mmCIF file of C-alpha atoms and ligand atoms in Angstrom:
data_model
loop_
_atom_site.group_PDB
_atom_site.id
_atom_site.type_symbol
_atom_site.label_atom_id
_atom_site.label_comp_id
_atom_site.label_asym_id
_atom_site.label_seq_id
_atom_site.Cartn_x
_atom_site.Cartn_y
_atom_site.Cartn_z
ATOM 1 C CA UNK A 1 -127.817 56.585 -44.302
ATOM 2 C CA UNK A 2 -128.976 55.218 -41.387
ATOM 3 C CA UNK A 3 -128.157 54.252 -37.507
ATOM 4 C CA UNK A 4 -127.211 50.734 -36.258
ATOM 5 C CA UNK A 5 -127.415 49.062 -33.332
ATOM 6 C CA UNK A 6 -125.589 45.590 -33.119
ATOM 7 C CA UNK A 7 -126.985 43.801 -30.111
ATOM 8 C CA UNK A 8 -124.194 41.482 -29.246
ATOM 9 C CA UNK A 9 -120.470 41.362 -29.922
ATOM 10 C CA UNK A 10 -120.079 39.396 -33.390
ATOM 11 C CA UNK A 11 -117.637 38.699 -35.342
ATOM 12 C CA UNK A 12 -115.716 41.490 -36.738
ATOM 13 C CA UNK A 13 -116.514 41.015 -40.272
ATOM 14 C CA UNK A 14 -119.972 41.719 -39.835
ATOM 15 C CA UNK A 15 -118.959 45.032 -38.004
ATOM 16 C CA UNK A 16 -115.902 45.954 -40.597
ATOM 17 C CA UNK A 17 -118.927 45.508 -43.186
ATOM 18 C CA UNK A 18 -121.404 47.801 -41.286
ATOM 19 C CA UNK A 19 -118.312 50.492 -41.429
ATOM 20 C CA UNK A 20 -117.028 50.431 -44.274
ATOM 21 C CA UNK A 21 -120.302 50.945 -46.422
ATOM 22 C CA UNK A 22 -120.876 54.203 -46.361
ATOM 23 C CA UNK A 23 -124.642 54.374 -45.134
ATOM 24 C CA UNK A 24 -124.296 53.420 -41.789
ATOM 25 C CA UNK A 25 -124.246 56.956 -40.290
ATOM 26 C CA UNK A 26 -124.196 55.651 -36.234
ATOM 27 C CA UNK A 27 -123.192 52.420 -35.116
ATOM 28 C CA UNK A 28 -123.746 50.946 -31.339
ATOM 29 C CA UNK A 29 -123.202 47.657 -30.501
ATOM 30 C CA UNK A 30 -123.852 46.229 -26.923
ATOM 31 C CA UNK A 31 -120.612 45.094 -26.031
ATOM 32 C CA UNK A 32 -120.983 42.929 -22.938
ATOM 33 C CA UNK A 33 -120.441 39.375 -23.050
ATOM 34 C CA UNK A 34 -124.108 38.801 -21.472
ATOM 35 C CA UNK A 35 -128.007 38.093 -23.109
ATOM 36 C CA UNK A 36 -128.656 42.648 -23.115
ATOM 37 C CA UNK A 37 -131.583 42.931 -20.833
ATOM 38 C CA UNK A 38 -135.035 43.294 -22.152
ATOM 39 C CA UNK A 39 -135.076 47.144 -20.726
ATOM 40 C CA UNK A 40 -131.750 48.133 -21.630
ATOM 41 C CA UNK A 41 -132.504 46.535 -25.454
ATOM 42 C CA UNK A 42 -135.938 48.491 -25.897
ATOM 43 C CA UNK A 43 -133.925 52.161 -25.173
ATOM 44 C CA UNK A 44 -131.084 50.845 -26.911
ATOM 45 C CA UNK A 45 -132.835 50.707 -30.282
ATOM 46 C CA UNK A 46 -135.269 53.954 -30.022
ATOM 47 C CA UNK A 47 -134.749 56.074 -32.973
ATOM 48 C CA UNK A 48 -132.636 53.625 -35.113
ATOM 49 C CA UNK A 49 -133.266 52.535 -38.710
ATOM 50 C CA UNK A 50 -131.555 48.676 -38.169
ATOM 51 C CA UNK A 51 -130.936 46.152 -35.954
ATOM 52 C CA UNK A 52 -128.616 43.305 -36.224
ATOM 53 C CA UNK A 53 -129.941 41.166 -33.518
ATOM 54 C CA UNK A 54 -129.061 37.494 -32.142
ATOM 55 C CA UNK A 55 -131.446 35.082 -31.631
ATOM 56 C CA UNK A 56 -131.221 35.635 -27.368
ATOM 57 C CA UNK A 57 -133.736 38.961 -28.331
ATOM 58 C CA UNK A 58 -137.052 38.509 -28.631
ATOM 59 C CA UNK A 59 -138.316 40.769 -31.906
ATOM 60 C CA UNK A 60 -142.081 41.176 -31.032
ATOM 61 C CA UNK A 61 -144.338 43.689 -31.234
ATOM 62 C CA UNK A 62 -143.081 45.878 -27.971
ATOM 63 C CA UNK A 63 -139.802 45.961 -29.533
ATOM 64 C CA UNK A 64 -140.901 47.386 -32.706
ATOM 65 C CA UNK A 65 -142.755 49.829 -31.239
ATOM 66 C CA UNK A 66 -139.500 50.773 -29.388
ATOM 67 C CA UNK A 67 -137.028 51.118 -31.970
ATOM 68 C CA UNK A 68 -140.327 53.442 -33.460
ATOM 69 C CA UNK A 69 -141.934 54.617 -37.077
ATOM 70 C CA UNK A 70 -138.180 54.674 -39.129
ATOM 71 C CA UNK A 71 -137.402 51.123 -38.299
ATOM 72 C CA UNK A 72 -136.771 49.216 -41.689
ATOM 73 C CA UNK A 73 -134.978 45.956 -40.818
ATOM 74 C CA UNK A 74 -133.941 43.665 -38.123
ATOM 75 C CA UNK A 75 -131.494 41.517 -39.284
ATOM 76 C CA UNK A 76 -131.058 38.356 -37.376
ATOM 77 C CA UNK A 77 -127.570 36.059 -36.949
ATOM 78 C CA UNK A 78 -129.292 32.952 -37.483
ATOM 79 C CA UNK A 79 -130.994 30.705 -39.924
ATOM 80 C CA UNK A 80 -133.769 30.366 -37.108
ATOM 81 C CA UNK A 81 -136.012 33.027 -36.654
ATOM 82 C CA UNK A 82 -138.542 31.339 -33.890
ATOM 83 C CA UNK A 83 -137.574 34.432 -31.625
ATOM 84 C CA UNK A 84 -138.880 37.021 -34.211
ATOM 85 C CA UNK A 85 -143.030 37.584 -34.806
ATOM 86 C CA UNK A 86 -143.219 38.051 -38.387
ATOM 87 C CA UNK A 87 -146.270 39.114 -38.239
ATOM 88 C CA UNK A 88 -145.584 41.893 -35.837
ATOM 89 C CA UNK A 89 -143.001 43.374 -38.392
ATOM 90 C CA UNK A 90 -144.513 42.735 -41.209
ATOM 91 C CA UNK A 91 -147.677 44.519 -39.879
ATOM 92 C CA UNK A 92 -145.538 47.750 -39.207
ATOM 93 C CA UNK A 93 -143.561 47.452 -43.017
ATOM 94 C CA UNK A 94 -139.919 45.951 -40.988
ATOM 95 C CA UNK A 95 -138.161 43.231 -42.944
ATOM 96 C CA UNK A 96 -136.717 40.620 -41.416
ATOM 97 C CA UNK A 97 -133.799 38.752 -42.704
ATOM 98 C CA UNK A 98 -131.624 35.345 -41.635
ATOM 99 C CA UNK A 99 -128.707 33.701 -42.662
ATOM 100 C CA UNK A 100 -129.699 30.360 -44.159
ATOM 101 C CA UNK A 101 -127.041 28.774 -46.439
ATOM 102 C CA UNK A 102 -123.640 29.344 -44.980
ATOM 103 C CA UNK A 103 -124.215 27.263 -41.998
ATOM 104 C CA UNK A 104 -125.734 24.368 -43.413
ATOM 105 C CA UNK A 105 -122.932 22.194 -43.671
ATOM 106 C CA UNK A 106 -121.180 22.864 -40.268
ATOM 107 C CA UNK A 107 -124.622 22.325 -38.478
ATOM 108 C CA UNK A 108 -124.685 19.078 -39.972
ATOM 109 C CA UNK A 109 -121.157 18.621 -38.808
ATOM 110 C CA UNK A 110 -122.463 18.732 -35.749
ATOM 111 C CA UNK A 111 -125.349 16.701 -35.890
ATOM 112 C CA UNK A 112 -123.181 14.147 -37.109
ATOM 113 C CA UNK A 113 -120.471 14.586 -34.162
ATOM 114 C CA UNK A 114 -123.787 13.804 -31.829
ATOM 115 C CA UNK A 115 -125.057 10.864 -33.607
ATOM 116 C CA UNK A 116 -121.647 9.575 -33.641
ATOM 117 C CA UNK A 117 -120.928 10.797 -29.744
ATOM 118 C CA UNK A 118 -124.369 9.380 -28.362
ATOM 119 C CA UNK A 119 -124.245 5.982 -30.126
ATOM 120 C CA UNK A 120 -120.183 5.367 -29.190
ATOM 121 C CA UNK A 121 -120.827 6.839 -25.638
ATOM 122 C CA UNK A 122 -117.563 9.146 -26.129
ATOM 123 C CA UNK A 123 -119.065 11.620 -23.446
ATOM 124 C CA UNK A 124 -119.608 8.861 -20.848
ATOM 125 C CA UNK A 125 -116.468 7.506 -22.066
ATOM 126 C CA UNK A 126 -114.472 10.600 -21.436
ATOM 127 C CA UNK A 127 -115.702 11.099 -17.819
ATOM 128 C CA UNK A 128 -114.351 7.465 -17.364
ATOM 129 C CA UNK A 129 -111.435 8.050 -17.608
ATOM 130 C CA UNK A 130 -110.518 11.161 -16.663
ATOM 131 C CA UNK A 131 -112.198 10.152 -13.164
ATOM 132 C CA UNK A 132 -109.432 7.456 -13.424
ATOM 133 C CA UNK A 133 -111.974 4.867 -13.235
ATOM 134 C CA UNK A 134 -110.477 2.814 -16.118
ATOM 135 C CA UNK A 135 -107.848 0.219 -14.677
ATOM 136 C CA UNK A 136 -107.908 -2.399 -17.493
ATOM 137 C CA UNK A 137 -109.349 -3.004 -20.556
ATOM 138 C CA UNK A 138 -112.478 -5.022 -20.832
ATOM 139 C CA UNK A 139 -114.618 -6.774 -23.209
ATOM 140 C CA UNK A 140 -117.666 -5.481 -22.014
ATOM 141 C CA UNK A 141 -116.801 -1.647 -21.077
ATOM 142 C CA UNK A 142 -119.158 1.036 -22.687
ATOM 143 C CA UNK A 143 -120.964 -0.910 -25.292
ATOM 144 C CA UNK A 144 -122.552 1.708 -27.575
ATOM 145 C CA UNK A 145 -124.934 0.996 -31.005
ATOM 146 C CA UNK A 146 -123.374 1.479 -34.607
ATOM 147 C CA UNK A 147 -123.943 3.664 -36.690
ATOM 148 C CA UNK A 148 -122.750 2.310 -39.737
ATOM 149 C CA UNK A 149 -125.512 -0.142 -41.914
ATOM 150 C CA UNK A 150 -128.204 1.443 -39.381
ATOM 151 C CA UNK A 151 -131.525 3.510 -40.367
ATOM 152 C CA UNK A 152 -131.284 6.726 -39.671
ATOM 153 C CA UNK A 153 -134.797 8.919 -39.426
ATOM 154 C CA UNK A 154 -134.520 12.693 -40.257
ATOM 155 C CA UNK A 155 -137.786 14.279 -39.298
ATOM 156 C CA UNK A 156 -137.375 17.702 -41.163
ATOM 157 C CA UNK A 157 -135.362 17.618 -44.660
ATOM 158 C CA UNK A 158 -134.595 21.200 -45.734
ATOM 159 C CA UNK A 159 -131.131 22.208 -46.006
ATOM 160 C CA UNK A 160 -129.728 20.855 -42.795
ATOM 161 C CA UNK A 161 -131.619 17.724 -43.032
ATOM 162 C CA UNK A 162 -130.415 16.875 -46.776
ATOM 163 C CA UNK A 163 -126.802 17.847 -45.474
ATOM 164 C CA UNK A 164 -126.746 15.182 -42.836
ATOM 165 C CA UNK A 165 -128.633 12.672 -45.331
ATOM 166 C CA UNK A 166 -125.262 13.347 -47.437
ATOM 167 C CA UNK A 167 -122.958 12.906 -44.669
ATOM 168 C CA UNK A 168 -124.951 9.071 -43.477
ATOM 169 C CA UNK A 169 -124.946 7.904 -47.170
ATOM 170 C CA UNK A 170 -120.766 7.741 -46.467
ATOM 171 C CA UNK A 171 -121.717 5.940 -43.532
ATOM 172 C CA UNK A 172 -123.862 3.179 -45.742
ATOM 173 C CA UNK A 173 -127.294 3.810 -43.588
ATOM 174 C CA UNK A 174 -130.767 3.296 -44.842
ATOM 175 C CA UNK A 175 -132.181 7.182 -44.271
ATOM 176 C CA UNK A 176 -136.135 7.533 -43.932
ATOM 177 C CA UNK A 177 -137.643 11.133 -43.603
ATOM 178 C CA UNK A 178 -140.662 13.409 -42.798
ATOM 179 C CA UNK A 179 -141.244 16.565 -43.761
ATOM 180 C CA UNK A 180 -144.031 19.058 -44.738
ATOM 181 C CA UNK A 181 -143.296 18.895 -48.407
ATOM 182 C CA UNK A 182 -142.462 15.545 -50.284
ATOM 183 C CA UNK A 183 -138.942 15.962 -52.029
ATOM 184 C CA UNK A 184 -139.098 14.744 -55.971
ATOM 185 C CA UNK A 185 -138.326 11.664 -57.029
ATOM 186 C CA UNK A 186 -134.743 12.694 -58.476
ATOM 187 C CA UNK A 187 -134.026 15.133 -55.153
ATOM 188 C CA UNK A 188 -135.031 11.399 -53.105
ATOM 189 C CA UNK A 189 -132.872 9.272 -55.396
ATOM 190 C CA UNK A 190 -129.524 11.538 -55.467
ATOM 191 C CA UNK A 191 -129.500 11.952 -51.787
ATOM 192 C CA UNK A 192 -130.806 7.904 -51.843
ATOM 193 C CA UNK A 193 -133.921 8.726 -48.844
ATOM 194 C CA UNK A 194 -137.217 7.563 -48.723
ATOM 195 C CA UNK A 195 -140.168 9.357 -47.609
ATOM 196 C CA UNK A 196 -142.285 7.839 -44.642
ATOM 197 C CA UNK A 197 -144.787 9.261 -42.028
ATOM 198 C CA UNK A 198 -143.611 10.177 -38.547
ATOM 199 C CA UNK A 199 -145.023 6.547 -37.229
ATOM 200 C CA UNK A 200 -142.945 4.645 -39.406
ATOM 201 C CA UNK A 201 -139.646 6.931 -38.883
ATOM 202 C CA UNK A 202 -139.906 6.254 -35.438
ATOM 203 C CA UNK A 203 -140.589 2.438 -35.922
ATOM 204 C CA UNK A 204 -137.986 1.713 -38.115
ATOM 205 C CA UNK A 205 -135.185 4.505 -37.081
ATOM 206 C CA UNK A 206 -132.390 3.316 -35.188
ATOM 207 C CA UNK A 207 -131.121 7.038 -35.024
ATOM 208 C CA UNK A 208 -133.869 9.894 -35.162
ATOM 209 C CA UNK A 209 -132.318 13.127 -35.789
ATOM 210 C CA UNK A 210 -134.628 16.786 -36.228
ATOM 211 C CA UNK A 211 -133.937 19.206 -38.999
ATOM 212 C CA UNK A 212 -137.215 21.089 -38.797
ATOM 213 C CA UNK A 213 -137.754 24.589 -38.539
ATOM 214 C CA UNK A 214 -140.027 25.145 -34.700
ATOM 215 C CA UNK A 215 -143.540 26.252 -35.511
ATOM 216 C CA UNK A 216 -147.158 26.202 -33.982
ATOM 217 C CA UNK A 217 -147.182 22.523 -35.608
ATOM 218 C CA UNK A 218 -143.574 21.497 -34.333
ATOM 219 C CA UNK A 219 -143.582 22.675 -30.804
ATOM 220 C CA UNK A 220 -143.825 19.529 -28.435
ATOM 221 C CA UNK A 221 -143.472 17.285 -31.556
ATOM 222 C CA UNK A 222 -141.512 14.795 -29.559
ATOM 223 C CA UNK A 223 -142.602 13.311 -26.139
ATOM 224 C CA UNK A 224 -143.255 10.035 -24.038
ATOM 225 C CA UNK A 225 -145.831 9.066 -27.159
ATOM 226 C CA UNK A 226 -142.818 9.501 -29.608
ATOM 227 C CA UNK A 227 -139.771 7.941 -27.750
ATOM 228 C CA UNK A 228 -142.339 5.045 -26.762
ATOM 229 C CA UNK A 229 -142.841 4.398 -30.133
ATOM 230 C CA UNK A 230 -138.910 4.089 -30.610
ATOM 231 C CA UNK A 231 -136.912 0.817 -30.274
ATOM 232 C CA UNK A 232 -135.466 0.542 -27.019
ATOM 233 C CA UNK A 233 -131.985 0.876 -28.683
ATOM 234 C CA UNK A 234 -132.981 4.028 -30.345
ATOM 235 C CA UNK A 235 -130.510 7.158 -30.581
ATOM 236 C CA UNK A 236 -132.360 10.567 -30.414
ATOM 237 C CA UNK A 237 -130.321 13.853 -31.557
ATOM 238 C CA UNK A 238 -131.396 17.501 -31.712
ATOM 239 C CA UNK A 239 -129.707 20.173 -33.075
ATOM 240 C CA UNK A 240 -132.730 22.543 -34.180
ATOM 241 C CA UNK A 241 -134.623 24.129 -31.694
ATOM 242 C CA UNK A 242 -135.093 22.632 -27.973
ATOM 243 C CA UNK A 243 -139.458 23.547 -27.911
ATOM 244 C CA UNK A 244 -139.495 21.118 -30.775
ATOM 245 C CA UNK A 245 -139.177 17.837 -27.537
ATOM 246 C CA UNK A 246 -140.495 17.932 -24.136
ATOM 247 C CA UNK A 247 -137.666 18.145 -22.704
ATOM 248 C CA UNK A 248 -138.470 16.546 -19.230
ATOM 249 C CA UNK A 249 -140.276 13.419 -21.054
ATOM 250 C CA UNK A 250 -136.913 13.256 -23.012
ATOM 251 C CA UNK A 251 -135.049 12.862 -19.385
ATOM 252 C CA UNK A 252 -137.673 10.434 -18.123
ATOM 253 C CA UNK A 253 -137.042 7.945 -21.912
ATOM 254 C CA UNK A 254 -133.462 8.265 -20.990
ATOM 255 C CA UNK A 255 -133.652 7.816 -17.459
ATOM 256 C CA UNK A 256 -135.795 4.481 -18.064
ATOM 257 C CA UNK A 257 -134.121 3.067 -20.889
ATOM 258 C CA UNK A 258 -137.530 3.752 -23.040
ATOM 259 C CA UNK A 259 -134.580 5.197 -25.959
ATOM 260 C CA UNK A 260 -130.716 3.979 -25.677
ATOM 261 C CA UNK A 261 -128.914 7.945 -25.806
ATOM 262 C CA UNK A 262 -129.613 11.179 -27.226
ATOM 263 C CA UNK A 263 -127.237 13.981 -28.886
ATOM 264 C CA UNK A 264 -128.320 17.184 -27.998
ATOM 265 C CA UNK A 265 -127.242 20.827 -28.678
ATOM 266 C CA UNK A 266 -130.835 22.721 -28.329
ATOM 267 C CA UNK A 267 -132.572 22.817 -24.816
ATOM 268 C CA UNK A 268 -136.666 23.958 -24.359
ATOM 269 C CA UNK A 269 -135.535 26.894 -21.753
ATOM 270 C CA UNK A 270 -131.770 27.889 -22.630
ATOM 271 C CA UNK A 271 -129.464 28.128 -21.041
ATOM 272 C CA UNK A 272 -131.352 26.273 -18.278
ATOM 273 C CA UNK A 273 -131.229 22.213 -18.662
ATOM 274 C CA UNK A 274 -133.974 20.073 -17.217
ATOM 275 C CA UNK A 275 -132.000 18.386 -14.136
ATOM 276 C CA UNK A 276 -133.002 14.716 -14.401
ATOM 277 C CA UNK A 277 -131.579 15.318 -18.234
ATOM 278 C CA UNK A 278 -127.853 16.455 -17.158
ATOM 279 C CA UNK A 279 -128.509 13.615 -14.143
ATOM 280 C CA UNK A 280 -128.466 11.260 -17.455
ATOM 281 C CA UNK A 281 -125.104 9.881 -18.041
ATOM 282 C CA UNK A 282 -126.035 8.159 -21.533
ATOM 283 C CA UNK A 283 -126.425 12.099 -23.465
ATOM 284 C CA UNK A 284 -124.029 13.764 -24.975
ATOM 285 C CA UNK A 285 -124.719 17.514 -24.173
ATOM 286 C CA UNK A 286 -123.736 20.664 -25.927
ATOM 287 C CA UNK A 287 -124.310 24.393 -25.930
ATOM 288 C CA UNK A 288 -126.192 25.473 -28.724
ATOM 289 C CA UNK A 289 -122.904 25.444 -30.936
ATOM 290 C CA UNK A 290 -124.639 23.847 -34.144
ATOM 291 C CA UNK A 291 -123.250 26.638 -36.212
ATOM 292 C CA UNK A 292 -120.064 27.992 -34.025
ATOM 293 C CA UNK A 293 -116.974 27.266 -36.254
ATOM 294 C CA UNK A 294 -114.651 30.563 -37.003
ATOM 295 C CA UNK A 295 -115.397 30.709 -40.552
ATOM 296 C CA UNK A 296 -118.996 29.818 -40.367
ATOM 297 C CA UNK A 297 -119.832 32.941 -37.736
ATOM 298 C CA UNK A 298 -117.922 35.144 -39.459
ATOM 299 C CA UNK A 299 -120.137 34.584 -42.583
ATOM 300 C CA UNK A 300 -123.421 34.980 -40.720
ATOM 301 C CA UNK A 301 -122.275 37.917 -39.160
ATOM 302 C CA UNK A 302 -121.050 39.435 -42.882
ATOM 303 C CA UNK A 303 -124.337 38.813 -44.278
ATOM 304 C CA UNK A 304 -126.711 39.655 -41.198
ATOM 305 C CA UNK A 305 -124.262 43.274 -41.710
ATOM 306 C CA UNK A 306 -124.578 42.540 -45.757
ATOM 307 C CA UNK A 307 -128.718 42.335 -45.215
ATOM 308 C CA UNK A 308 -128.637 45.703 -43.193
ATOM 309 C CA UNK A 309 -126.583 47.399 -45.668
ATOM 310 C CA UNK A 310 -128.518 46.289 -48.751
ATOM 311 C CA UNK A 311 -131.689 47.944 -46.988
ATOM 312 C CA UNK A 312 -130.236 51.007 -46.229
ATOM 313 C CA UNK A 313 -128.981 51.446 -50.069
ATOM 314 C CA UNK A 314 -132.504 51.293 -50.632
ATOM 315 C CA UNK A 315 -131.737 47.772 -52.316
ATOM 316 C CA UNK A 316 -133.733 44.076 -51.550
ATOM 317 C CA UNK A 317 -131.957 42.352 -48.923
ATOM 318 C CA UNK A 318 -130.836 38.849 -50.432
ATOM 319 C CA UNK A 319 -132.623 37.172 -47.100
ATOM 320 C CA UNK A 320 -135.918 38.101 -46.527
ATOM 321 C CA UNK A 321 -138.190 35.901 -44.399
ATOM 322 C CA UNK A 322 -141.374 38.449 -45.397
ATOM 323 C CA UNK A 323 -140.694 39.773 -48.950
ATOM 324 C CA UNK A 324 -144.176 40.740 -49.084
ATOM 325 C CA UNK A 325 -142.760 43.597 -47.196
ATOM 326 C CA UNK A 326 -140.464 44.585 -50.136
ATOM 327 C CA UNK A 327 -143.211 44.303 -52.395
ATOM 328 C CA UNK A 328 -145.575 46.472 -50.700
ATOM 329 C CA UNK A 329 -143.208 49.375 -50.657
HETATM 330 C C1 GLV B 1 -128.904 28.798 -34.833
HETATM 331 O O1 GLV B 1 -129.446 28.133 -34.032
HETATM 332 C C2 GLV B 1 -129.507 29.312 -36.023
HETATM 333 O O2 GLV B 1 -130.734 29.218 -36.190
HETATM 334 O O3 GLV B 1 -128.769 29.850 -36.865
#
């Protein structure tokens, strides 16, 4: 048995979950629509055995110290754990968990729905003509790039990345990636991608999307240097973590026509966006939605719940970012 504090609203089938399995002997969940502020979080979880936490909270070592001694897991609604120090809680015995899997497929959905948006201008488009700008059609109104027969360049290629890879083979493009670890030769030939280095991705890409995880060696991977190297027609799209671009070089590319458009649903200081990047009519802008469909949050909240449980029970949690935790106990 343990207590629970949930610190967000989610999805009810992560909270039925937490209910109806018999060790969760207190549950609390911050109810407010609103990011729980950092003091009101730290009393929040004194004295409880689990969090379920969203990826606004940052899990570091004051927070651990916090919740205190019986802490076992913090289970966080997100394949991304960049806001969590793993270190920290592996150091004091916590597990953490994520929810990798269930959204891969809708997060490539959505990197798709920005490739496709930024090259066909559908944002700019919209605001066209719902200003009531358009009187007549015209040869020569809101010109965008294709995206069929082009070369798309996916600088990451773990779950998310291969899932988009799937999604441009049905669109007949030439995919190049990057990533830390070389895929095998049958992985490369099913999904029909071929391995390059970063120089050559950006050379040759007409679209460059990101799929990578952000880490030490990812953080300000993409800046002037990068979008230089681009062709001048080039479509950038991010849906992994904002920190991963400069964000205000990305404004000045698209501001000076050094890249065509870019797709973006990650920002480096959300929810704040850079200004000269919303001034930029040629980007298609979301919220950090990459994984918000109905049935795909209500999975991530079932097995962020699912994670908790299975710790309680004394079990393994099927997610563990630091199993060596599990193993030292
Ligand atoms: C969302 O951004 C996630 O990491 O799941």
């Amino acid at each position: 048995m343990g207590k629970v504090f949930v610190t967000r609203r989610i999805p009810e089938r992560g909270i039925e979950l937490l209910q109806r399995s018999g060790v969760v002997s207190e549950l609390r969940i911050y109810e407010e629509d609103r990011v729980i502020p950092r003091d009101e979080l730290l009393a929040s979880v004194a004295g409880v055995d689990a969090v379920l936490a969203i990826l606004t909270e940052r899990i570091d070592g004051a927070f651990l110290d916090a919740a205190g001694p019986q802490l076992k897991v913090v289970a966080n609604m997100a394949v991304g754990y960049d806001n969590v120090d793993v270190a920290a809680a592996t150091a004091r015995g916590v597990i953490i968990t994520n929810t990798p899997g269930v959204l891969t497929e809708t997060t490539a959905d959505l990197a798709f729905a920005l490739i496709l948006a930024a090259c066909r201008r559908l944002s700019e488009s919209e605001h066209y003509l719902r200003s009531g700008a358009w009187k007549f059609w015209s040869p020569t109104l809101l010109l965008g790039v294709d995206i069929h027969g082009q070369t798309l360049g996916l600088f990451g290629m773990g779950r998310i990345g291969q899932a988009v890879a799937r999604r441009a083979k049905g669109f007949g493009m030439r995919i190049l990636y990057c990533n830390r670890t070389r895929l095998d030769a049958a992985e490369e030939q099913a999904l029909g991608v071929n391995y390059v280095d970063k120089a050559t991705l950006l050379r040759e890409s007409d679209i460059v999307s990101l799929h990578c995880p952000l880490t030490p060696e990812t953080r300000g991977a993409f800046g002037l240097a990068e979008f230089r190297q681009m062709k001048p027609t080039a479509v950038f799209v991010n849906t992994t973590r904002g920190p991963v671009v400069k964000e205000a070089e990305l404004a000045a590319a698209l501001r000076d026509g050094v890249i065509f458009a870019a797709g973006l649903d990650v920002y480096e200081n959300e929810p704040q966006i850079h200004p000269e990047l919303l001034a930029c009519t040629n980007t298609v802008l979301a919220p950090h939605i990459g994984s918000a469909t109905q049935d795909t949050r209500g999975k991530m909240a079932a097995i962020a719940a699912s994670n908790i449980v299975a710790v309680l029970k004394g079990e393994a949690p099927l997610n563990a970012v630091n199993p060596d935790v599990l193993a030292g106990r």
